[in-house]
Short mmCIF file of C-alpha atoms in Angstrom, two decimals:
data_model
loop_
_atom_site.label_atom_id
_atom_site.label_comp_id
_atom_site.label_asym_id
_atom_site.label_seq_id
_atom_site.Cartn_x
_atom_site.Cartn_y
_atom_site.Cartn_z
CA UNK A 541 -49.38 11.82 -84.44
CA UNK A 542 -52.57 13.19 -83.00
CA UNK A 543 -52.08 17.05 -82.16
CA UNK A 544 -53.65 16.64 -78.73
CA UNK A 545 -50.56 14.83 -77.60
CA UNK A 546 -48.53 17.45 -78.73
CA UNK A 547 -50.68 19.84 -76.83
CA UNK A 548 -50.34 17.53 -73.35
CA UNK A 549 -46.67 17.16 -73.86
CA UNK A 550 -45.87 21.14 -74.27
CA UNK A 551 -48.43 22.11 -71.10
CA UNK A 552 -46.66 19.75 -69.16
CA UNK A 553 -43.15 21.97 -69.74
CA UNK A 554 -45.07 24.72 -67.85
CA UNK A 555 -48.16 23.62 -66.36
CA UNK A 556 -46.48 21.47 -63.50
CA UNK A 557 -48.71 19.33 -61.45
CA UNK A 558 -51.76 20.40 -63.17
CA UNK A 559 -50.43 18.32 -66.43
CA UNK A 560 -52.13 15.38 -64.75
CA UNK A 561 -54.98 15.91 -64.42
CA UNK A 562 -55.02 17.44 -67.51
CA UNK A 563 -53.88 14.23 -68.81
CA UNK A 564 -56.22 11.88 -67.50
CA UNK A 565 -59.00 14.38 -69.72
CA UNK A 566 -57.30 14.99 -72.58
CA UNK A 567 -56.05 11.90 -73.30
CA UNK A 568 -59.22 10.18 -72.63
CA UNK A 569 -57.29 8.01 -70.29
CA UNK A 570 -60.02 5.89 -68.04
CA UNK A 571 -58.40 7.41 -64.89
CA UNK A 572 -61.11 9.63 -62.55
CA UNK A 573 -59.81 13.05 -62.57
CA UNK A 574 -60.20 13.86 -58.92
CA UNK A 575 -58.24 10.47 -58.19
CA UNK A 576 -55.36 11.60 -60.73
CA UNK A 577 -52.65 8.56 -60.70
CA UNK A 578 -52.54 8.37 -57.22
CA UNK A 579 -54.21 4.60 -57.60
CA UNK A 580 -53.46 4.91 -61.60
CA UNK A 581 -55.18 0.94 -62.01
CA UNK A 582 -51.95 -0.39 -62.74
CA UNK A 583 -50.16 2.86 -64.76
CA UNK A 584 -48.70 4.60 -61.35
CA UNK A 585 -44.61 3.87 -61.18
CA UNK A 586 -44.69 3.89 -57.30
CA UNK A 587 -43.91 0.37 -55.42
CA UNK A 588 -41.50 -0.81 -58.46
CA UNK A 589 -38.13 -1.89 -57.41
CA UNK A 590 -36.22 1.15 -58.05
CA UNK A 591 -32.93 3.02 -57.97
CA UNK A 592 -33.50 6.39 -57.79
CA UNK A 593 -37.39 7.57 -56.76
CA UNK A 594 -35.64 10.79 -54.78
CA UNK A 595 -34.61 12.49 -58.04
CA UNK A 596 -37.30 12.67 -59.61
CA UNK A 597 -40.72 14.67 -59.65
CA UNK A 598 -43.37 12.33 -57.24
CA UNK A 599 -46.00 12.48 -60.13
CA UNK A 600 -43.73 9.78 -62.21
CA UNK A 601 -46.00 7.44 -64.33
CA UNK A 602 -45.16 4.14 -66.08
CA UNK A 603 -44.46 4.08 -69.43
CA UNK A 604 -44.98 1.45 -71.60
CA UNK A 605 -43.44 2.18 -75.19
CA UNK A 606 -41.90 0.09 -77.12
CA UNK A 607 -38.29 0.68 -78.49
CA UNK A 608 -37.12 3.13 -76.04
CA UNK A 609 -33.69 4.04 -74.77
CA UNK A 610 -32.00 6.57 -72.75
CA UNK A 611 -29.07 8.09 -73.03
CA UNK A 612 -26.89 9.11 -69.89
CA UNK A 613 -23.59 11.68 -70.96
CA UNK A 614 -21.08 11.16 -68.38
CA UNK A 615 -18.25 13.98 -68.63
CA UNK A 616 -15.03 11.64 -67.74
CA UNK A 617 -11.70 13.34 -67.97
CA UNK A 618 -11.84 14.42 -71.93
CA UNK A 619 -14.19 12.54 -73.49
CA UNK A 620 -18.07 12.23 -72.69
CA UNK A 621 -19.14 8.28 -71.50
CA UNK A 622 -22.69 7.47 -72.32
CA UNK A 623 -24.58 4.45 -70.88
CA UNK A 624 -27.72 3.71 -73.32
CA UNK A 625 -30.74 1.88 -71.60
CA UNK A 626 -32.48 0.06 -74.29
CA UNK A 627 -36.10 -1.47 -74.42
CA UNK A 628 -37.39 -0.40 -71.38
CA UNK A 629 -41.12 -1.28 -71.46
CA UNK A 630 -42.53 -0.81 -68.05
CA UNK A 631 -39.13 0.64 -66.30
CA UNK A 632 -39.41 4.03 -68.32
CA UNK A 633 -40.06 6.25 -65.19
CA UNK A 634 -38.00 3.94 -63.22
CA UNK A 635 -34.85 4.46 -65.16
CA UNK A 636 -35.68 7.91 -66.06
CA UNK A 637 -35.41 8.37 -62.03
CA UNK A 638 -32.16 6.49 -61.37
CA UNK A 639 -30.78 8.60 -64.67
CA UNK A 640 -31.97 11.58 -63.24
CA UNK A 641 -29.92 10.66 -59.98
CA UNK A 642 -26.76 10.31 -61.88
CA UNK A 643 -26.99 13.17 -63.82
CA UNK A 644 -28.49 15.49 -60.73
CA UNK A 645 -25.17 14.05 -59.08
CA UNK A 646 -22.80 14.90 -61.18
CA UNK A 647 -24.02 17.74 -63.44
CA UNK A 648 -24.58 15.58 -66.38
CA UNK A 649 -27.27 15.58 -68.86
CA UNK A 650 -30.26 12.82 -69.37
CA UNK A 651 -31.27 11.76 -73.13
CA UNK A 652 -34.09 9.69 -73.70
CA UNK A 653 -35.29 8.05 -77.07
CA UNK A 654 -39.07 6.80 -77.20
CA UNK A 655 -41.90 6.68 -79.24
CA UNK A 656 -44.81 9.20 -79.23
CA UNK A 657 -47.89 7.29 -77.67
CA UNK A 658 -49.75 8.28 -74.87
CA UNK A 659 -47.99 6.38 -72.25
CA UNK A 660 -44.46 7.69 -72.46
CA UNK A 661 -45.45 11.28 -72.18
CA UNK A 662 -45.12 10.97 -68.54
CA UNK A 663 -41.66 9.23 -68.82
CA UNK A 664 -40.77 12.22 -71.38
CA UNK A 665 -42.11 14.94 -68.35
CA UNK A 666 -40.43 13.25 -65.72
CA UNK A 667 -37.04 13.77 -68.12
CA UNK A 668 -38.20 17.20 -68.56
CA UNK A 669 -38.80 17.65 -65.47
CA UNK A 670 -35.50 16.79 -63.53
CA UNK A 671 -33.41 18.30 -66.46
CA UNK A 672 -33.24 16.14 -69.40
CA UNK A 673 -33.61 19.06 -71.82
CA UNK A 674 -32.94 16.72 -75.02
CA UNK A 675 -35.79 14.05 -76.10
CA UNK A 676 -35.36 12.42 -79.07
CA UNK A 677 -39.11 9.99 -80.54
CA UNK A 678 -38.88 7.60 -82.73
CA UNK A 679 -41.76 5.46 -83.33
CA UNK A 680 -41.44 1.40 -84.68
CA UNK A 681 -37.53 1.16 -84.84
CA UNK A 682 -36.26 -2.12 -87.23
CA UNK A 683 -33.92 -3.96 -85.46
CA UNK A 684 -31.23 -2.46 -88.40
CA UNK A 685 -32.13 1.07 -87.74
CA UNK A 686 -32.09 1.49 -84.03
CA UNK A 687 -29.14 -0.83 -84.46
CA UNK A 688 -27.63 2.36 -86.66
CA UNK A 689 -28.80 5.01 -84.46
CA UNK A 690 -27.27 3.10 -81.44
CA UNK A 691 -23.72 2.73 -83.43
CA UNK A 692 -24.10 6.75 -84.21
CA UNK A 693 -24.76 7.66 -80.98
CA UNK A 694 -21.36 6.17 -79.59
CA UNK A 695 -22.61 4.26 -77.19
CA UNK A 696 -20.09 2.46 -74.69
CA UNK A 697 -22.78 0.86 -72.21
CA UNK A 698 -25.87 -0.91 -73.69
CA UNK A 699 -28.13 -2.23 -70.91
CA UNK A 700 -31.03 -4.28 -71.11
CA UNK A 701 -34.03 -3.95 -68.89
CA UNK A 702 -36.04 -6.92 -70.14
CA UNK A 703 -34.74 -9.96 -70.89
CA UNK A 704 -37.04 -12.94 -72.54
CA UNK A 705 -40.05 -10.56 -71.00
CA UNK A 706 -42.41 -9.81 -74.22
CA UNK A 707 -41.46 -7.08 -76.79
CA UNK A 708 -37.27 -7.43 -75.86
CA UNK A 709 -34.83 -7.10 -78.35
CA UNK A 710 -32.57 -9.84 -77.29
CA UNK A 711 -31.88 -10.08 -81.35
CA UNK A 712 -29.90 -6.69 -81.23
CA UNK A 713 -27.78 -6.95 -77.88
CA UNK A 714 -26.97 -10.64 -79.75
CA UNK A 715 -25.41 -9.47 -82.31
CA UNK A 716 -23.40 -6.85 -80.84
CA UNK A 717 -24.55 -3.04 -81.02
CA UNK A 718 -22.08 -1.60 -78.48
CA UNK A 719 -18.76 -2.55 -77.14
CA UNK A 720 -20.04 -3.05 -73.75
CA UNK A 721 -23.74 -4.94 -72.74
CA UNK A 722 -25.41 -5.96 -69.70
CA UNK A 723 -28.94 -6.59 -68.21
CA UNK A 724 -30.48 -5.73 -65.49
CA UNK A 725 -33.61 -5.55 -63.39
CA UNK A 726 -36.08 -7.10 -65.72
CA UNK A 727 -34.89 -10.44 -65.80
CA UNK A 728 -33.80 -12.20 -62.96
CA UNK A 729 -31.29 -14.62 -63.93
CA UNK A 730 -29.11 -15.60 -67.01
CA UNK A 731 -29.89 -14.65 -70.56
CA UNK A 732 -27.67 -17.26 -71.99
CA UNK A 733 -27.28 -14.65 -74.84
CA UNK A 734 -24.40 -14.61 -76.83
CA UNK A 735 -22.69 -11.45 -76.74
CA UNK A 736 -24.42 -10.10 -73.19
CA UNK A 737 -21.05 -9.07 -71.13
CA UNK A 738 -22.47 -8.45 -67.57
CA UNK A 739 -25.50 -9.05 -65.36
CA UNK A 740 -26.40 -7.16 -62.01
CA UNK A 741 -26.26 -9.23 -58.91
CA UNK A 742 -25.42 -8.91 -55.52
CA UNK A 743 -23.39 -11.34 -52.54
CA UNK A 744 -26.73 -13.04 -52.01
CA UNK A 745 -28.77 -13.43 -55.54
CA UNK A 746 -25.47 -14.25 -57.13
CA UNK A 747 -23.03 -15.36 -54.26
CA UNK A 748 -19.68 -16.72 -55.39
CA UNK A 749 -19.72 -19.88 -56.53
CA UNK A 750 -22.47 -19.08 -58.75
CA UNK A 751 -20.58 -17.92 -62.05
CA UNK A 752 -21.16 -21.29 -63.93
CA UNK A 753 -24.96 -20.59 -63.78
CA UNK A 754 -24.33 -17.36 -65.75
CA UNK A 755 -22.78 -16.89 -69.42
CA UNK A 756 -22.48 -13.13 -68.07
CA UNK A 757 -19.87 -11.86 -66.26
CA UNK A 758 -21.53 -11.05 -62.67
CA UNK A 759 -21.23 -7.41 -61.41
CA UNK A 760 -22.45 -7.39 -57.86
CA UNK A 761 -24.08 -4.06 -56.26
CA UNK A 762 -23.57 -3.73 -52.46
CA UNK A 763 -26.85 -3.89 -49.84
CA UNK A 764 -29.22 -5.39 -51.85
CA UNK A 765 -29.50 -6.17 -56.28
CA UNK A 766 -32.56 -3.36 -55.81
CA UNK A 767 -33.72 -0.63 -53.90
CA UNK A 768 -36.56 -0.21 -52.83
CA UNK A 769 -38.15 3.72 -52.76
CA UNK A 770 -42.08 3.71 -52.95
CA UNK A 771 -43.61 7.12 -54.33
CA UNK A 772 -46.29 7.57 -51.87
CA UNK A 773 -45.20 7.19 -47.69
CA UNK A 774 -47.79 5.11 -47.21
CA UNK A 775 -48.94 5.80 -43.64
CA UNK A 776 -47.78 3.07 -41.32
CA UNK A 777 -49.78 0.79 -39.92
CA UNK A 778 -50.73 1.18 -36.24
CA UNK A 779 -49.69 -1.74 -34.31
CA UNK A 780 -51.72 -2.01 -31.31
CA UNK A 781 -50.74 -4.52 -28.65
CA UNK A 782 -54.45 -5.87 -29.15
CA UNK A 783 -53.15 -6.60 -32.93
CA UNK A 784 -51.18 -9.46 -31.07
CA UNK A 785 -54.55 -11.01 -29.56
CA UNK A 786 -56.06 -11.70 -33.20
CA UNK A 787 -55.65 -15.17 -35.17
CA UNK A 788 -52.24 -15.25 -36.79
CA UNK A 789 -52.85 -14.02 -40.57
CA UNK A 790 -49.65 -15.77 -43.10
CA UNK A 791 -50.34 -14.02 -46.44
CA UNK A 792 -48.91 -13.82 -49.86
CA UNK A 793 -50.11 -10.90 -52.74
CA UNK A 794 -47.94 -12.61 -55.29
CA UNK A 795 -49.26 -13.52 -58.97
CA UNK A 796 -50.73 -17.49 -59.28
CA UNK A 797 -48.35 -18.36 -61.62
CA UNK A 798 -46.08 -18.47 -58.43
CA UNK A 799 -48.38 -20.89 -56.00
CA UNK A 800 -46.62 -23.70 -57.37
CA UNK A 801 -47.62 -27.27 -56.10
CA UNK A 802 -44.61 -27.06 -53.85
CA UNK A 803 -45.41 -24.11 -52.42
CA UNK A 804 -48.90 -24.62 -51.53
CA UNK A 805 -47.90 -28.02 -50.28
CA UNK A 806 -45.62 -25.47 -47.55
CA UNK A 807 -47.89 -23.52 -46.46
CA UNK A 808 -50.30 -26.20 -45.85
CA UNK A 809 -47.75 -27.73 -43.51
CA UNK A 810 -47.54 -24.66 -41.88
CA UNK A 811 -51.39 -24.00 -41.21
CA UNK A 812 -51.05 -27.21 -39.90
CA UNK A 813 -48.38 -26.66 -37.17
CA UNK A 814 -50.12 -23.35 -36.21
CA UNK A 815 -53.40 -23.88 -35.03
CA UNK A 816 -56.20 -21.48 -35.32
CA UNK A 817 -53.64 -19.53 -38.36
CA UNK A 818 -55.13 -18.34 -41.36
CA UNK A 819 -54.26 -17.64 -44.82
CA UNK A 820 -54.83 -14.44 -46.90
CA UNK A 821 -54.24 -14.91 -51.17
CA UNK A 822 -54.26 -11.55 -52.91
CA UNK A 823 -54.20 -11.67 -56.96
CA UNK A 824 -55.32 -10.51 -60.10
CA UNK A 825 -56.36 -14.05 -60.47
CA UNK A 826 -58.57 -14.16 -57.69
CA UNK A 827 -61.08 -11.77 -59.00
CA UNK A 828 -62.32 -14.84 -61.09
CA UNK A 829 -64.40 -17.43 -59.30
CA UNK A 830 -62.71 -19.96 -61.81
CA UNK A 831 -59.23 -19.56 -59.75
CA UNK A 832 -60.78 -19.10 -56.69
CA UNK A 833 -62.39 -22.34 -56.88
CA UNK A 834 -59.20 -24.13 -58.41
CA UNK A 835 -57.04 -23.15 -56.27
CA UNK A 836 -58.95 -23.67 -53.27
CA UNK A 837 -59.84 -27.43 -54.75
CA UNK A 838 -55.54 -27.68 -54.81
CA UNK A 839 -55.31 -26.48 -50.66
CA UNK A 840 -58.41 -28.86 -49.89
CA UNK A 841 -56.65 -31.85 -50.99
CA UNK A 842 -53.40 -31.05 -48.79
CA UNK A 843 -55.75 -31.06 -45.92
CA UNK A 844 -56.76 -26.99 -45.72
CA UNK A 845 -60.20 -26.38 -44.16
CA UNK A 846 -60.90 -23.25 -46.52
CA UNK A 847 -62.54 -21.48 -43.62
CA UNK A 848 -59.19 -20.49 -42.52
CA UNK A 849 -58.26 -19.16 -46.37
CA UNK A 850 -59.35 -16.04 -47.74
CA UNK A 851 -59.04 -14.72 -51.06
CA UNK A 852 -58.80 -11.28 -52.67
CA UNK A 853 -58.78 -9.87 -55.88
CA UNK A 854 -56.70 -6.84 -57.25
CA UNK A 855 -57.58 -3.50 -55.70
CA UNK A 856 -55.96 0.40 -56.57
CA UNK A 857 -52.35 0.62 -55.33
CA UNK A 858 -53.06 2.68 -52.27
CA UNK A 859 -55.62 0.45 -50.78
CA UNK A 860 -53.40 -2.58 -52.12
CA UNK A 861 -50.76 -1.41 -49.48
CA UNK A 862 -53.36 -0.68 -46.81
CA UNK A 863 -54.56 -4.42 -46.68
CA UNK A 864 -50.88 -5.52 -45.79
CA UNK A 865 -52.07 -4.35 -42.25
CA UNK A 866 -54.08 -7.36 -42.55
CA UNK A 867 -51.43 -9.33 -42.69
CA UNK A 868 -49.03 -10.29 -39.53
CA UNK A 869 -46.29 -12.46 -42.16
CA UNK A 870 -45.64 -13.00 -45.47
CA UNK A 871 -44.90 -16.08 -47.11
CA UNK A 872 -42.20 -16.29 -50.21
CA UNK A 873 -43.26 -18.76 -53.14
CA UNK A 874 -40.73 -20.88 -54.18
CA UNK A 875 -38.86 -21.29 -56.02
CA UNK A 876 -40.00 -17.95 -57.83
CA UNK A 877 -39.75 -15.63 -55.22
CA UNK A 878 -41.58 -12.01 -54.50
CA UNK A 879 -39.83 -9.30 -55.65
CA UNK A 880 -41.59 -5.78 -55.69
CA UNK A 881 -44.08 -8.10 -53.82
CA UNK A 882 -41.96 -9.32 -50.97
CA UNK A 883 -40.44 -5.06 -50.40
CA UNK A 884 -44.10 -3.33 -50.44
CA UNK A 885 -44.47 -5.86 -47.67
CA UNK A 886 -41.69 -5.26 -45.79
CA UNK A 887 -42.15 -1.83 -46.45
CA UNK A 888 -45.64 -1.85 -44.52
CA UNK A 889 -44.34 -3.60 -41.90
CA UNK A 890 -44.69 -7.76 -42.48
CA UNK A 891 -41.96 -9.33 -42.87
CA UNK A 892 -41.08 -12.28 -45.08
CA UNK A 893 -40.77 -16.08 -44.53
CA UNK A 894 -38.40 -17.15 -47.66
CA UNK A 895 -36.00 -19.48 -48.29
CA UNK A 896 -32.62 -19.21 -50.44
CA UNK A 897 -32.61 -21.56 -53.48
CA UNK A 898 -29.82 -21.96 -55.98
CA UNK A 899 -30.46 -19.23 -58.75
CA UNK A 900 -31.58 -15.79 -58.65
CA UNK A 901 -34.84 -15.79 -58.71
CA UNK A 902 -35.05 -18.68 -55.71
CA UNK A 903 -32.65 -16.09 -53.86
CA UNK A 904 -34.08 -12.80 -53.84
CA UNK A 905 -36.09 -13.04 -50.73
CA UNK A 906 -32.90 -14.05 -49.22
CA UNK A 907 -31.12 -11.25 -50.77
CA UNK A 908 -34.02 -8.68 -48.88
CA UNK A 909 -34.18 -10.08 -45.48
CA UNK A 910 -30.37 -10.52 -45.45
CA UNK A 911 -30.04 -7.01 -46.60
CA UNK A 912 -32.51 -5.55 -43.99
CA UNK A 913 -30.70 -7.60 -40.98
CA UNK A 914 -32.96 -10.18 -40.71
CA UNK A 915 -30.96 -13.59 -41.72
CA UNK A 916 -33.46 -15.84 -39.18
CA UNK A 917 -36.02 -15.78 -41.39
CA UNK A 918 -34.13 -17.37 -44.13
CA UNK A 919 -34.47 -21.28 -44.38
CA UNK A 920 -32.21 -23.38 -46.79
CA UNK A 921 -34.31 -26.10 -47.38
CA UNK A 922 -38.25 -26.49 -47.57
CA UNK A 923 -38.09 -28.21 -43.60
CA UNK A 924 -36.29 -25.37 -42.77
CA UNK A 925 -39.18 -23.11 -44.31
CA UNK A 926 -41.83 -24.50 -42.49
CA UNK A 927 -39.89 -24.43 -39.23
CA UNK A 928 -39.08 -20.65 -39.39
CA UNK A 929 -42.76 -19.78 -40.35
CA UNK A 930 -43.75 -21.74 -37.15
CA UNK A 931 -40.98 -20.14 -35.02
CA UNK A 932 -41.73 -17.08 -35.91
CA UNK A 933 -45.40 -17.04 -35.42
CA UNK A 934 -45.17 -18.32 -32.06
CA UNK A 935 -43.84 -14.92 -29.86
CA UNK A 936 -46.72 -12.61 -31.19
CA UNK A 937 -45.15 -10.07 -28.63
CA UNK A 938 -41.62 -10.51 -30.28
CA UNK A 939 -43.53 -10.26 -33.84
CA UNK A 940 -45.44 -6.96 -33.24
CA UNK A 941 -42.24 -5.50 -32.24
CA UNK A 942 -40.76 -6.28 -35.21
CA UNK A 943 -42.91 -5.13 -37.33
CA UNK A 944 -43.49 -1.71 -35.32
CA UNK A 945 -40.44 -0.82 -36.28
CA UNK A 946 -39.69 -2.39 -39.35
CA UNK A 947 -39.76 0.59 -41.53
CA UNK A 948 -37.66 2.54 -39.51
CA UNK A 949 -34.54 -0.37 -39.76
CA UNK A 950 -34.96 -0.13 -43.61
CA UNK A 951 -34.68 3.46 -43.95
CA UNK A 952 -31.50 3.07 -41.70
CA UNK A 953 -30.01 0.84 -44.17
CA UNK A 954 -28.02 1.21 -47.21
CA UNK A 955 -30.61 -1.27 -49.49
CA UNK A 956 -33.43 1.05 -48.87
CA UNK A 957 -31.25 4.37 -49.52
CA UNK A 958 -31.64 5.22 -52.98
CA UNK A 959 -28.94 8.01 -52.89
CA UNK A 960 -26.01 5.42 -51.95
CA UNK A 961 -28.04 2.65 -54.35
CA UNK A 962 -27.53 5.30 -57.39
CA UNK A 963 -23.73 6.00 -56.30
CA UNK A 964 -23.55 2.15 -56.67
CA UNK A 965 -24.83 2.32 -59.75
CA UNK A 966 -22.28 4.94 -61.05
CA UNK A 967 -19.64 2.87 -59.69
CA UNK A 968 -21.00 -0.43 -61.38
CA UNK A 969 -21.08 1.34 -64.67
CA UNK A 970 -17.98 2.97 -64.70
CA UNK A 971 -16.30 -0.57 -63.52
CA UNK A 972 -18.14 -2.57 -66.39
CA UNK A 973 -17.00 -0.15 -69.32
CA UNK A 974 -13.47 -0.52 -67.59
CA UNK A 975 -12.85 -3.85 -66.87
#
C-alpha cells in the first residue's frame, strides 16, 4: 500500500475540508484543484438516491471498492444488533450517510470494512467524520474468507446493495452467511436468489398483489422505496411567466440503453399531437456522433423532423442540473424507468410523464409522482402515456405553476425527508431481523 495514501487518509482526521483538495493533488486524481469535487466527472456522491445525505459531512465522495461492508451496532435491550451492508460498490458514501443517521440517532457506533485504494478514502473520512471511530481494510476478500469474517462478526442483518450489477457477490448471500438477508437499492426487482429473505419496496413499486413476482419476502418503506437528498441546493430555476411563451421542451437525461423502440415510438406520438414541441436527449451516449446519428435515423423513421430534437452529451454534475431549466417536462422510458434521473428532475423543478408497469423497475416513476402528490401524471397503459403528456403540455400557465413550486411540495413531504426516510429504515430493519 503506497505510503501517500496513508498520508491522505491521516490529514483527513484533522485537516477537515482542506483534505480535498489535498486529495485531488496527492492522489494524482484528474480532478482541477480549484474545482475540488464539486463537479467530481462522475466521482461526486450528490444526486444518488439516498437515505440519509443530512448526517453526513457535504464533502461525501463515491467510493468504488470492491468487497466492502459496514457494520451498524445497534444497542437493543442486552445484546448489541448489527446490520452488515455488504458489496457496496458505488453506494459507499451513500450508506455510510444513512449509517451515520442511525447511529447519530441513537448513539450507536458505525463500522465499515473496505479495501485500501484511492477511492474509498473518502467513504472511510466521511465514517470518520460523523463518528465511525472503528475502520477495519481488507483488500481482495475470497468468497470463504469474508464469508468467515462475516460469521465472526455476528452478523444478524446481511444486506445487499447490488444485485446482478458487476462485481456482486450473489455467490455468498446464496449460500447463507447470516441468519437474516435482504437487498436493496441497487437492484430494482427480484434476485431470484436462493436464500435472499427480504427486498425493499414500497405500496407503489411493489403494491400487493405483487408477491408472486418476488422469491423475497417484500418489506415495504412508507413515502417513497428512496429518498431523495441532493448534496449541493442547486439554485432553483427562475420561472418567468415569459418561460411559458417559449416552444414546449419534453426531455429525457436517461442512459440509451433505456430509449427502447417502444419508447421512442411514444414520444414520437407525442411530438406529433403537440405541435411546434421539441425534444431534448441528454447522455453519455450522445457525445458520439455514432449514437447521435443512430438514434436520430430510429426517430426519423417514426415520422420526427430532427429539427425539433436536440441532443446533448454528458456535462459536470452542476451544470448537468442547470440544463434541466431547459426543460419544461420530462418523459419516463419504459418500461425501465428513471430513477436518480427522474428525482434530479423533479428536484429542479420538471416534472415527470411516466407510466406504472407491472414490476419494479416499470413502477418507480409511479412510485415518485405518487409520492410527491402528483397521481395525474401517471398513465396505466402506453395510450394513457401519450394522453397525459399532451394534457399536460397544453395549460403552460397551469405548468409553470407547477413547477415554480415544485421543490417546495417535496421538501414538505415525507419521501424527500431523509430524517423520517432513516427512521423508516430503523424500523424496516428491526422488523426484518424480527419477523
Amino acid at each position: 500500500m503506497s505510503d501517500r495514501y496513508i498520508e491522505a487518509y491521516r490529514r483527513s482526521m484533522t485537516d477537515g475540508d482542506g483534505f480535498w483538495l489535498e486529495a485531488a493533488s496527492k492522489l494524482d486524481w484528474d480532478v482541477p484543484p480549484t474545482q475540488g469535487w464539486v463537479d467530481g466527472q462522475g466521482w461526486f456522491a450528490d444526486g444518488m438516491i439516498n437515505t440519509c445525505y443530512n448526517a453526513v459531512d457535504r464533502h461525501v465522495a463515491n467510493g468504488r471498492g470492491d468487497d466492502v461492508a459496514v457494520i451498524y451496532d445497534s444497542p437493543v435491550t442486552d445484546q448489541q444488533r448489527r446490520f452488515t451492508f455488504a458489496q457496496l460498490q458505488e453506494e459507499v458514501a451513500l450508506v455510510a450517510g444513512m449509517m451515520a443517521g442511525l447511529g447519530i440517532a441513537k448513539g450507536d457506533r458505525v463500522v465499515i470494512y473496505m479495501p485500501m485504494v484511492p477511492e474509498t478514502l473518502f467513504a472511510m473520512l466521511a465514517c470518520a467524520r460523523i463518528g465511525a471511530i472503528h475502520s477495519v481494510v481488507f483488500g481482495g476478500f475470497a468468497a470463504p474468507e469474508l464469508a468467515k469474517r462475516i460469521d465472526a462478526d455476528g452478523i444478524d442483518l446481511l444486506l445487499d446493495l447490488a444485485g446482478h450489477t458487476g462485481q456482486q457477490r450473489m455467490s455468498l448471500f446464496a449460500k447463507r452467511v447470516a441468519p437474516v438477508q435482504a437487498t436493496y437499492l441497487g437492484y430494482p426487482g427480484s434476485t431470484g436468489v436462493p436464500n435472499m429473505d427480504w427486498v425493499l419496496g414500497d405500496d407503489v413499486v411493489t403494491p400487493l398483489g405483487s408477491e408472486s413476482l418476488y422469491s423475497e419476502r417484500i418489506a415495504r418503506l412508507p413515502g417513497t422505496v428512496f429518498c431523495f437528498a441532493p448534496e449541493v441546493d442547486y439554485p432553483y430555476p427562475a420561472f418567468a411567466d415569459e418561460m411559458a411563451q417559449r416552444p414546449l421542451t419534453f426531455g429525457s437525461f436517461n442512459n440509451v440503453p433505456k430509449l427502447t423502440p417502444r419508447t421512442l415510438r411514444l414520444w414520437a406520438q407525442i411530438l406529433k399531437a403537440v405541435p411546434d414541441s421539441r425534444l431534448l436527449l441528454k447522455a453519455p451516449s450522445f457525445s458520439d456522433g455514432g449514437a447521435v446519428r443512430l438514434f436520430g435515423e430510429r426517430l426519423q423513421k417514426l415520422g420526427v423532423d430532427l429539427a425539433r430534437v436536440e441532443f446533448r452529451g454528458p456535462t459536470g454534475l452542476t451544470d448537468m442540473m442547470a440544463e434541466y431549466a431547459d426543460v419544461d417536462i420530462a418523459l419516463d422510458p419504459v418500461p425501465y424507468n428513471g430513477g436518480t434521473t427522474s428525482l434530479q428532475a423533479m428536484w429542479r423543478g420538471v416534472p415527470v410523464v411516466t407510466q406504472a408497469g407491472h414490476n419494479f423497475v416499470s413502477r418507480m416513476g409511479a412510485s415518485f409522482m405518487t409520492a410527491a402528490g402528483l397521481p395525474e401524471w401517471v398513465a396505466d397503459d402506453d395510450e394513457g402515456y401519450v394522453r397525459v403528456a399532451v394534457q399536460m403540455a397544453q395549460d403552460r400557465v397551469a405548468l409553470l405553476a407547477l413547477k415554480g413550486g415544485l421543490r417546495v411540495r417535496l421538501k414538505a413531504l415525507r419521501g424527500w425527508d431523509v430524517v423520517a426516510h432513516t427512521r423508516a429504515m430503523e424500523a424496516a430493519f428491526e422488523g426484518i431481523v424480527r419477523a
